Amino acid sequence: MHLVRKEPAQRRIGPMIVVLVIISVASLILASGLGPVSVAPVTSFRILLSRMPVIGSLAGEGWEQLEENIILGLRLPRVCLGMVVGASLSVCGVTMQALVRNSLADPFILGVSSGASAFATLGMLFGAFSFLGTYSLSISAFLGAAVTIIFVYSISRIRGRMDITQLLLSGVAVSMIMDGVTSIITLSAPNALGLHNAEFWMSGSLAGARWAYLGLPFLVLIICIAVLLANHRGLDLLLLGDESAVSLGVNVRRLQKLLVLLASLLAGVTIAVSGSIGFVGLMVPHFTRLLVGGSHRRVLPVAALLGGILVVWVDVAARLIIAPEELPVGILTAVIGGPIFIWMLRKSRKGA
Amino acid sequence: MYLEVKDLTYAYRAGQEAVDHVSMNVEKGEFVGVIGPNGSGKSTLLKCIYRALRPESGSISLCGEDVLSMSYRQSALRMAVVGQEHDIPFDFTVEEIAAMGRSPHKRMFDIDGREDRQIVADALRKLGMEELSGRSFRSLSGGEKQRVLIARALVQESDLLILDEPTNHLDIGYQLQILELVKGLGVTVLAAIHDLNLAALYCDRLYVMKDGKMVLEGRPEEVLTPEEIYRVYGVRSLVERNRMTGKSSITFLPEHIDLQELESGHVA
């Protein structure tokens, strides 16, 4: 006799989204207060409230200018960037997993982050796209991400199917090459690259966050989520395999090209502002699927919110663990995500 | 003429045609089987018809319309496929997998409404899977998975059902059950079938492929003769009309049994 699990097909995610949005907002407020100089949550809430239109006057007064500067000038942009970066990496992971039809795909593991970093540093060194001003870094990172995805994808496709061993190994090789390129450039021209040193690219950091960095990644994130949601059925069908997807009406080639474009945009734009923060795109989609099942209509928004919350809090830990010094946030995500990756690898070997 | 394939050619590698100038047709309501040894091209032929592969030359038409120039969505509305892909490395419920059959009926932001859910529930009930609708697809047995995929094809509400060797790896009980179910649905079926006895039992008409070419076509009793079976498969056999089913029944004869003894009435 089989046990019948009741009604997951009609699983409503409305309430879950509401809860996650509330947690996200609470995280923004709490995390803004946490760091080497901590500000009480009530104070940071009032500082934030004071900047709201109309209801701003309810905040009252009575905090120090220093606190306001820390919250509004340093922490809040950093926390918001963490939110956007976490959401983008998670959505990028979901996209790449649909593309290669395997839940072990992640921009970091498949070398896409390294490719984006290497192209970004190359771009800085040679001043490519510099006529585009602040966006030049993002564009070269996007190109690096796209080149890497296409490369890794095409050498892992054997007789029309993705070979996961090939995929993971080529990811390792590509990231080593690309990290090597990044190291050569950052070490040979340390002054020219300023804040964007080797550590930034390879271990990720949100430390340099400024309000000006937020616009483009946020815009890209919103556009990508909207396009992916519009194609949520196609994404589900891709997981069945190319032949089944075709027979259910998906133009597989076109959708796969679109996914390469979106994943590269998400990875490139994110990595240009935060370096490589690894394993977020692996862990978050995995736990999201455990929560809401495989359907992309539910996975995409939930993964985006969970990813944002995760990166915000890991970044808080990065600020606090060895305060007043800082750990690169990517090192922490690697320490958490690496073991989870190994666990997932073992599970997939058993064919479960 | 319902489905009409003309001069279809496909090569995985240049110069080695897996399907070589093949023509065939299926009438409305027919259950047509394609048989042939491994590597004869029967699955490649079906994949070209359901557009998983793009043929190099030739034409495919459904009710007179050119399939190759339709959008994928249009062709999915007209033919449903139960193929060889049944390992899904992600967690979906039985109901979600079956509901994917609604996809070609949906526009971008449409969500599944009450009517869609009813169609899905009906299909699962027809296949005896309604009890399992909330279960994880990955936890099902091979036969159960196959039934869910047939439910998905039903949900697609197309007129032609293509079975691309769906019963290959299943044990005989499931194979019979699946073909029985499909036969009972009363839809037009084109199926690649491995087992000649099953082909004889269920098909109205058979096409026989060998080395990428269509070598024979006809009713099962015309096609499944010891001579033809030997020509195509290189195997000796005994074909009788079964008294119970009225269909051809094929017994394969191993090399060590002497045909002379058989002829002399030893085994008759």
XYZ file of C-alpha atoms in Angstrom:
620
model
C 0.000 0.000 0.000
C 1.359 3.413 -0.860
C 1.108 6.281 1.511
C -0.591 9.145 -0.214
C 1.030 12.493 0.426
C -1.782 15.014 0.371
C -2.241 17.874 -2.029
C 1.252 19.164 -2.785
C 0.214 19.778 -6.364
C -2.031 22.580 -5.294
C 0.627 23.839 -2.829
C -0.074 27.493 -2.448
C 3.001 29.635 -2.230
C 1.233 32.956 -1.574
C 1.589 32.706 2.224
C 5.169 31.515 1.908
C 6.092 34.490 -0.274
C 4.473 36.877 2.220
C 6.448 35.336 5.095
C 9.684 35.486 3.104
C 9.111 39.128 2.164
C 8.546 39.954 5.839
C 11.735 38.099 6.783
C 13.602 39.940 4.025
C 12.495 43.350 5.276
C 13.286 42.396 8.874
C 16.696 41.187 7.702
C 17.356 44.515 5.992
C 16.660 46.372 9.227
C 18.440 44.013 11.624
C 21.448 43.376 9.406
C 21.934 47.132 8.898
C 22.536 47.446 12.604
C 25.039 44.641 12.860
C 28.761 45.058 12.318
C 31.917 46.190 14.074
C 29.991 49.279 15.229
C 26.574 48.016 16.127
C 23.437 50.087 16.116
C 20.351 48.979 18.048
C 17.641 47.547 15.776
C 15.130 50.139 17.029
C 17.507 52.935 16.138
C 18.256 51.562 12.700
C 14.538 51.075 12.098
C 13.882 54.703 13.085
C 16.721 55.956 10.889
C 15.263 54.052 7.946
C 11.750 55.238 8.775
C 12.903 58.868 8.892
C 13.821 58.649 5.232
C 10.423 57.379 4.167
C 8.148 59.871 2.461
C 5.016 60.979 4.364
C 5.470 58.703 7.393
C 9.070 59.855 7.967
C 8.088 62.277 10.728
C 6.881 59.377 12.918
C 10.500 58.327 13.416
C 11.157 61.133 15.904
C 14.752 62.044 16.675
C 17.529 61.143 19.028
C 20.304 59.253 17.332
C 23.823 60.292 16.554
C 24.919 61.548 13.173
C 27.609 58.843 13.126
C 24.951 56.152 13.465
C 22.966 57.666 10.632
C 26.048 57.815 8.432
C 26.909 54.196 9.130
C 23.404 52.943 8.494
C 22.539 54.969 5.419
C 25.971 55.391 3.878
C 27.595 52.023 4.542
C 25.378 49.285 5.864
C 22.109 49.745 4.053
C 23.605 49.802 0.558
C 25.690 46.790 1.543
C 22.699 44.855 2.880
C 20.585 45.760 -0.151
C 23.396 44.686 -2.455
C 23.630 41.407 -0.539
C 19.918 40.892 -1.103
C 20.200 41.542 -4.847
C 23.391 39.491 -5.239
C 21.956 36.535 -3.295
C 18.728 36.606 -5.288
C 20.593 36.899 -8.599
C 22.973 34.038 -7.826
C 20.087 31.798 -6.788
C 18.041 32.592 -9.887
C 21.193 32.112 -11.980
C 21.622 28.683 -10.363
C 18.016 27.730 -11.155
C 18.497 28.867 -14.756
C 21.725 26.932 -15.243
C 20.222 23.825 -13.651
C 17.351 23.894 -16.129
C 19.832 24.422 -18.950
C 22.038 21.442 -18.089
C 19.193 19.428 -16.536
C 21.120 18.781 -13.363
C 20.791 20.196 -9.873
C 24.566 20.256 -9.381
C 25.009 23.234 -11.704
C 26.028 26.535 -10.138
C 27.836 29.553 -11.606
C 30.776 29.026 -9.232
C 31.157 25.276 -9.716
C 30.957 25.438 -13.494
C 33.600 28.154 -13.701
C 31.209 30.857 -14.871
C 32.112 33.128 -11.944
C 35.814 32.716 -12.706
C 35.215 33.435 -16.375
C 33.307 36.585 -15.513
C 36.052 37.707 -13.110
C 38.839 37.062 -15.594
C 37.097 38.982 -18.372
C 36.279 41.807 -15.948
C 39.904 42.184 -14.893
C 41.042 41.934 -18.502
C 38.537 44.616 -19.367
C 39.879 46.865 -16.609
C 43.460 46.280 -17.628
C 42.928 47.128 -21.268
C 40.235 49.681 -20.687
C 37.812 47.803 -22.930
C 34.284 49.226 -22.953
C 35.580 52.139 -20.840
C 33.424 54.465 -22.934
C 30.497 52.882 -21.141
C 31.705 54.248 -17.798
C 30.584 52.393 -14.702
C 28.926 49.666 -16.756
C 32.122 48.609 -18.510
C 32.995 46.157 -15.728
C 29.560 44.553 -15.879
C 29.681 44.173 -19.628
C 33.069 42.475 -19.687
C 31.965 40.208 -16.803
C 28.797 39.343 -18.762
C 30.869 38.426 -21.815
C 33.146 36.265 -19.666
C 30.159 34.483 -18.153
C 28.594 33.882 -21.569
C 31.811 32.548 -23.096
C 32.293 30.166 -20.165
C 28.712 28.863 -20.149
C 28.749 28.209 -23.881
C 32.169 26.533 -23.654
C 31.350 24.281 -20.689
C 27.921 23.458 -22.127
C 29.164 22.477 -25.551
C 31.993 20.234 -24.363
C 29.680 18.445 -21.911
C 27.062 17.584 -24.462
C 27.722 14.108 -25.713
C 25.375 12.716 -28.350
C 22.622 15.118 -27.401
C 22.774 14.483 -23.665
C 24.523 16.313 -20.862
C 27.278 14.284 -19.266
C 27.509 15.396 -15.665
C 31.073 14.132 -15.083
C 32.254 16.004 -18.150
C 30.339 19.059 -16.988
C 31.814 19.192 -13.485
C 35.359 18.413 -14.614
C 35.312 20.984 -17.389
C 33.949 23.455 -14.834
C 36.934 22.773 -12.577
C 39.406 23.144 -15.441
C 37.830 26.348 -16.714
C 37.777 27.933 -13.274
C 41.448 27.116 -12.732
C 42.417 28.679 -16.056
C 40.266 31.730 -15.495
C 41.409 32.190 -11.884
C 44.980 31.975 -13.159
C 44.292 34.756 -15.639
C 42.705 36.862 -12.913
C 45.680 36.325 -10.598
C 48.220 37.238 -13.265
C 46.424 40.462 -14.034
C 45.655 41.515 -10.477
C 49.177 40.712 -9.266
C 50.942 42.365 -12.172
C 48.963 45.588 -12.056
C 47.817 45.910 -8.439
C 47.533 49.691 -8.395
C 45.644 50.041 -11.620
C 42.818 47.853 -10.330
C 42.359 49.458 -6.917
C 39.752 47.759 -4.761
C 39.289 44.994 -7.299
C 42.176 42.835 -6.142
C 42.541 39.091 -6.526
C 40.874 38.441 -3.190
C 37.812 40.428 -4.236
C 37.363 38.410 -7.423
C 37.979 34.983 -5.968
C 36.406 35.129 -2.528
C 33.763 37.733 -3.127
C 33.026 40.781 -1.030
C 30.214 43.214 -0.462
C 32.466 45.613 1.456
C 32.734 48.236 -1.257
C 28.958 48.518 -1.700
C 27.640 51.920 -2.717
C 24.165 52.986 -3.705
C 25.444 53.551 -7.234
C 26.272 49.850 -7.600
C 22.727 48.724 -6.956
C 20.790 49.997 -9.948
C 22.009 47.753 -12.746
C 22.049 44.439 -10.818
C 18.577 45.153 -9.477
C 17.218 45.993 -12.907
C 18.782 42.873 -14.442
C 17.416 40.722 -11.635
C 13.855 41.992 -12.094
C 13.953 41.613 -15.880
C 15.439 38.111 -15.691
C 12.914 36.893 -13.131
C 10.065 38.285 -15.224
C 11.313 36.613 -18.410
C 11.931 33.318 -16.604
C 8.486 33.377 -14.997
C 6.944 34.009 -18.393
C 8.691 30.819 -19.528
C 8.035 28.790 -16.393
C 6.331 25.959 -18.277
C 9.174 25.724 -20.757
C 11.677 25.523 -17.901
C 9.710 22.692 -16.280
C 9.516 20.854 -19.591
C 13.254 21.210 -20.237
C 13.861 19.159 -17.088
C 12.046 16.231 -18.750
C 14.667 16.111 -21.507
C 14.931 17.670 -24.961
C 12.767 15.112 -26.764
C 9.905 15.323 -24.298
C 10.142 19.108 -24.249
C 9.858 19.257 -28.045
C 6.883 16.916 -28.066
C 5.173 19.172 -25.519
C 5.586 22.224 -27.718
C 8.833 23.832 -26.536
C 11.233 25.339 -29.034
C 14.173 23.822 -27.161
C 16.991 25.496 -29.073
C 15.511 28.944 -28.675
C 14.747 28.488 -24.991
C 18.254 27.196 -24.287
C 19.792 30.213 -26.003
C 17.576 32.458 -23.918
C 18.696 30.683 -20.735
C 22.377 31.093 -21.657
C 21.747 34.802 -22.138
C 19.857 35.235 -18.857
C 22.310 33.172 -16.792
C 25.239 35.133 -18.217
C 23.537 38.442 -17.492
C 22.740 37.448 -13.915
C 26.209 36.037 -13.244
C 28.128 38.799 -15.021
C 26.326 41.769 -13.525
C 26.403 40.248 -10.032
C 30.053 39.262 -10.133
C 31.079 42.710 -11.359
C 29.849 44.182 -8.052
C 30.561 41.381 -5.586
C 33.238 39.036 -6.972
C 32.596 35.287 -6.865
C 30.359 34.260 -4.016
C 30.202 30.518 -4.466
C 27.622 27.806 -3.835
C 24.663 30.174 -3.313
C 23.284 29.142 -6.694
C 23.662 25.512 -5.665
C 22.330 25.508 -2.105
C 19.371 27.842 -2.425
C 17.629 26.185 -5.394
C 18.151 22.787 -3.793
C 16.497 23.731 -0.516
C 13.837 25.683 -2.364
C 12.872 22.528 -4.267
C 12.697 20.590 -1.027
C 10.261 23.242 0.234
C 8.027 23.845 -2.781
C 8.743 21.033 -5.279
C 10.202 21.334 -8.756
C 7.763 23.655 -10.548
C 9.546 26.836 -11.643
C 6.516 28.992 -11.068
C 7.114 28.425 -7.359
C 10.875 27.809 -7.350
C 11.868 31.125 -8.970
C 10.338 33.647 -6.522
C 11.058 31.529 -3.444
C 14.682 30.898 -4.458
C 15.207 34.611 -5.125
C 13.954 35.608 -1.661
C 15.757 32.806 0.175
C 18.996 33.589 -1.665
C 18.786 37.254 -0.724
C 18.161 36.444 2.931
C 20.993 33.888 3.002
C 23.628 36.223 1.556
C 22.588 39.110 3.824
C 23.094 36.976 6.932
C 26.266 35.259 5.765
C 27.614 38.757 5.117
C 26.658 39.764 8.670
C 28.667 36.782 9.902
C 31.555 37.840 7.646
C 31.539 41.266 9.334
C 31.306 39.915 12.876
C 33.356 36.708 13.148
C 36.791 38.354 13.272
C 35.650 41.970 13.862
C 37.007 44.589 13.399
C 38.610 42.690 10.537
C 36.347 41.207 7.837
C 36.167 37.794 6.254
C 35.430 37.667 2.516
C 31.805 36.532 2.280
C 32.660 34.011 -0.455
C 34.899 32.111 1.947
C 31.993 31.614 4.323
C 29.589 30.485 1.600
C 32.249 28.027 0.429
C 32.698 26.634 3.928
C 28.927 26.107 4.210
C 28.222 25.201 0.591
C 31.123 22.854 -0.113
C 29.923 20.111 2.234
C 26.370 20.491 0.917
C 27.692 20.066 -2.620
C 29.509 16.866 -1.596
C 26.363 15.584 0.070
C 24.309 16.293 -3.075
C 26.979 14.635 -5.211
C 26.779 11.471 -3.134
C 23.023 11.506 -3.280
C 22.994 11.888 -7.061
C 25.440 8.982 -7.361
C 22.976 6.732 -5.637
C 20.543 7.772 -8.326
C 18.064 8.900 -5.705
C -4.682 10.127 -45.238
C -4.125 11.141 -41.648
C -0.369 11.013 -41.068
C 1.703 10.804 -44.203
C 5.469 10.462 -44.319
C 7.181 10.724 -47.687
C 10.783 9.959 -48.585
C 12.097 10.770 -45.137
C 15.869 10.639 -44.691
C 17.936 11.232 -41.583
C 21.636 10.577 -40.901
C 23.362 10.899 -37.546
C 26.667 10.958 -39.431
C 27.104 12.028 -43.021
C 26.833 9.085 -45.372
C 25.277 6.738 -42.821
C 21.540 7.078 -43.180
C 19.711 5.840 -40.089
C 16.468 6.408 -41.952
C 16.754 6.121 -45.705
C 13.968 7.426 -47.960
C 11.174 6.010 -45.844
C 7.518 6.507 -46.670
C 4.555 5.437 -44.579
C 1.117 6.502 -43.521
C -1.403 6.109 -40.729
C -5.165 6.338 -41.152
C -7.435 7.861 -38.540
C -8.235 5.420 -35.754
C -5.565 2.918 -36.753
C -3.070 1.267 -34.407
C 0.070 1.069 -36.533
C 3.246 -0.628 -35.373
C 6.802 -0.202 -36.577
C 8.980 -3.242 -35.978
C 12.540 -4.150 -36.848
C 15.805 -5.191 -35.259
C 17.836 -2.921 -32.962
C 19.373 -0.091 -34.927
C 16.986 -0.557 -37.842
C 15.923 3.082 -37.546
C 12.400 2.694 -36.180
C 13.003 4.987 -33.223
C 14.865 7.500 -35.402
C 11.895 7.526 -37.788
C 9.481 8.271 -34.949
C 11.799 10.949 -33.532
C 11.759 12.685 -36.916
C 7.964 12.522 -36.969
C 7.613 14.015 -33.517
C 10.349 16.543 -34.278
C 13.010 15.545 -31.793
C 15.213 15.172 -34.868
C 15.109 17.272 -37.989
C 15.080 15.139 -41.143
C 17.478 15.996 -43.942
C 14.896 15.506 -46.626
C 11.375 14.273 -47.082
C 8.044 15.500 -45.795
C 5.681 14.776 -42.947
C 2.093 15.898 -43.059
C -0.820 15.650 -40.661
C -4.260 16.019 -42.270
C -2.503 17.558 -45.239
C -0.593 20.151 -43.223
C 3.187 20.248 -43.285
C 4.437 19.278 -39.829
C 7.988 20.561 -40.297
C 6.853 24.122 -40.871
C 4.442 24.205 -37.917
C 5.435 25.860 -34.659
C 6.384 23.336 -31.988
C 3.325 24.353 -30.060
C 1.041 23.578 -33.008
C 2.558 20.157 -33.578
C 2.307 19.401 -29.848
C -1.413 20.133 -30.048
C -1.753 17.475 -32.739
C 0.490 14.682 -31.566
C 1.427 13.463 -28.134
C 4.440 11.297 -27.447
C 5.326 8.698 -24.876
C 9.051 8.363 -25.376
C 12.087 6.867 -23.792
C 12.844 9.706 -21.406
C 11.404 8.820 -18.044
C 14.169 9.705 -15.620
C 13.518 13.146 -14.307
C 16.316 14.325 -12.045
C 14.050 16.774 -10.217
C 11.184 16.375 -7.851
C 7.741 16.670 -9.397
C 4.508 15.087 -8.240
C 2.555 12.691 -10.428
C -0.101 15.330 -10.909
C 2.448 17.974 -11.918
C 3.984 15.667 -14.526
C 0.569 14.835 -15.973
C -0.409 18.513 -15.958
C 2.598 19.306 -18.171
C 0.481 17.887 -20.984
C -1.564 21.100 -20.794
C 1.473 23.216 -21.752
C 0.808 23.508 -25.475
C -2.703 24.744 -24.669
C -1.336 27.575 -22.537
C -0.177 31.087 -23.237
C 2.735 32.704 -21.433
C 1.290 33.773 -18.112
C -1.730 31.421 -18.029
C -1.999 29.267 -14.970
C -3.823 25.947 -14.799
C -7.503 26.519 -14.141
C -10.299 24.317 -12.872
C -10.887 22.826 -16.305
C -7.238 21.870 -16.691
C -7.211 20.216 -13.291
C -10.325 18.277 -14.241
C -8.713 17.024 -17.448
C -5.637 15.942 -15.487
C -7.721 14.203 -12.828
C -9.761 12.377 -15.499
C -6.638 11.155 -17.280
C -5.068 9.917 -14.064
C -8.284 8.111 -13.178
C -8.402 6.449 -16.602
C -4.950 5.049 -15.960
C -5.685 4.054 -12.394
C -3.220 6.570 -10.999
C -5.540 8.962 -9.160
C -4.554 7.533 -5.778
C -0.930 8.402 -6.465
C -1.490 11.920 -7.821
C 0.296 13.568 -4.893
C 3.222 11.166 -4.878
C 6.701 12.071 -6.072
C 7.146 10.888 -9.658
C 10.662 9.698 -8.891
C 9.413 7.254 -6.265
C 7.249 5.319 -8.762
C 8.057 1.977 -10.360
C 8.861 1.809 -14.069
C 5.364 0.705 -15.008
C 3.728 3.379 -12.884
C 5.952 6.065 -14.423
C 4.982 4.891 -17.884
C 1.302 5.143 -16.986
C 1.767 8.704 -15.748
C 3.488 9.602 -19.031
C 0.544 8.121 -20.953
C -1.764 10.196 -18.762
C 0.323 13.236 -19.710
C -0.123 12.361 -23.390
C -3.906 12.049 -22.876
C -4.002 15.407 -21.126
C -2.418 16.876 -24.239
C -5.722 16.081 -26.042
C -4.130 15.495 -29.422
C -5.476 13.071 -32.014
C -2.310 11.095 -32.663
C -0.422 9.191 -29.989
C 3.161 8.173 -30.751
C 4.750 5.473 -28.629
C 8.525 5.440 -29.030
C 9.399 1.996 -27.645
C 7.815 2.883 -24.326
C 7.542 -0.663 -23.047
C 11.061 -1.820 -23.826
C 12.456 -2.155 -20.350
C 9.235 -3.171 -18.616
C 8.355 -6.717 -17.690
C 5.666 -8.474 -19.694
C 2.828 -7.743 -17.287
C 3.337 -4.002 -17.625
C 3.906 -4.223 -21.375
C 0.532 -5.881 -21.840
C -1.155 -3.491 -19.471
C 0.223 -0.406 -21.253
C -0.704 -1.598 -24.732
C -4.117 -2.716 -23.477
C -4.699 0.727 -22.012
C -3.634 2.497 -25.176
C -5.740 0.218 -27.364
C -8.742 0.918 -25.157
C -8.384 4.672 -25.570
C -9.572 4.524 -29.158
C -7.062 7.070 -30.433
C -4.848 6.867 -33.503
C -1.585 5.247 -32.493
C 1.813 4.935 -34.103
C 4.098 2.740 -32.033
C 7.593 1.317 -32.278
C 7.326 -2.132 -30.759
C 10.058 -4.598 -29.983
C 8.114 -7.733 -29.197
C 6.646 -9.349 -32.316
C 3.937 -11.205 -30.400
C 2.752 -7.972 -28.840
C 2.837 -6.296 -32.242
C 0.677 -9.133 -33.635
C -1.757 -8.828 -30.744
C -2.359 -5.089 -30.827
C -1.526 -3.616 -34.223
C -3.916 -3.219 -37.145
C -1.040 -2.759 -39.528
C 2.731 -3.165 -39.334
C 5.710 -1.523 -40.984
C 8.973 -3.439 -40.930
C 12.311 -1.613 -40.997
C 15.774 -2.958 -41.587
C 19.018 -0.988 -41.950
C 17.163 2.299 -42.197
C 14.884 1.124 -44.986
C 11.210 0.251 -44.942
C 11.183 -3.340 -46.173
C 7.623 -4.506 -45.626
C 4.155 -3.262 -44.842
C 0.896 -5.017 -44.197
C -1.470 -6.614 -41.727
C 0.306 -8.591 -38.955
C -0.607 -11.965 -40.445
C 0.808 -10.887 -43.814
C 4.010 -9.514 -42.392
C 4.782 -11.947 -39.612
C 5.614 -15.090 -41.551
C 8.574 -17.385 -40.845
C 10.169 -16.352 -44.147
C 9.931 -12.613 -43.473
C 11.014 -12.979 -39.869
C 14.067 -14.905 -41.025
C 14.820 -12.315 -43.700
C 14.632 -9.390 -41.277
C 15.863 -10.811 -37.994
C 17.815 -13.867 -39.134
C 15.874 -16.037 -36.721
C 13.898 -19.197 -37.404
C 10.376 -19.266 -36.103
C 7.066 -21.027 -36.080
C 3.986 -18.900 -36.713
C 0.523 -20.161 -35.870
C -2.834 -18.546 -35.589
C -3.713 -18.688 -31.937
C -7.146 -20.267 -31.420
C -8.005 -18.014 -28.487
C -6.879 -14.630 -29.804
C -7.258 -15.277 -33.504
C -3.902 -13.482 -33.914
C -0.539 -14.692 -35.106
C 1.560 -16.292 -32.439
C 5.279 -16.562 -33.006
C 7.549 -19.145 -31.445
C 11.261 -18.639 -31.995
C 13.256 -21.750 -32.723
C 16.742 -22.084 -31.316
C 19.553 -23.347 -33.545
C 19.859 -26.719 -31.818
C 16.378 -27.836 -32.765
C 16.492 -29.618 -36.084
C 14.013 -28.212 -38.575
C 13.766 -31.579 -40.332
C 12.372 -33.152 -37.185
C 9.837 -30.354 -36.906
C 8.749 -30.837 -40.478
C 8.249 -34.536 -39.914
C 5.604 -33.728 -37.345
C 7.616 -34.308 -34.186
C 6.491 -31.106 -32.534
C 3.233 -30.476 -34.330
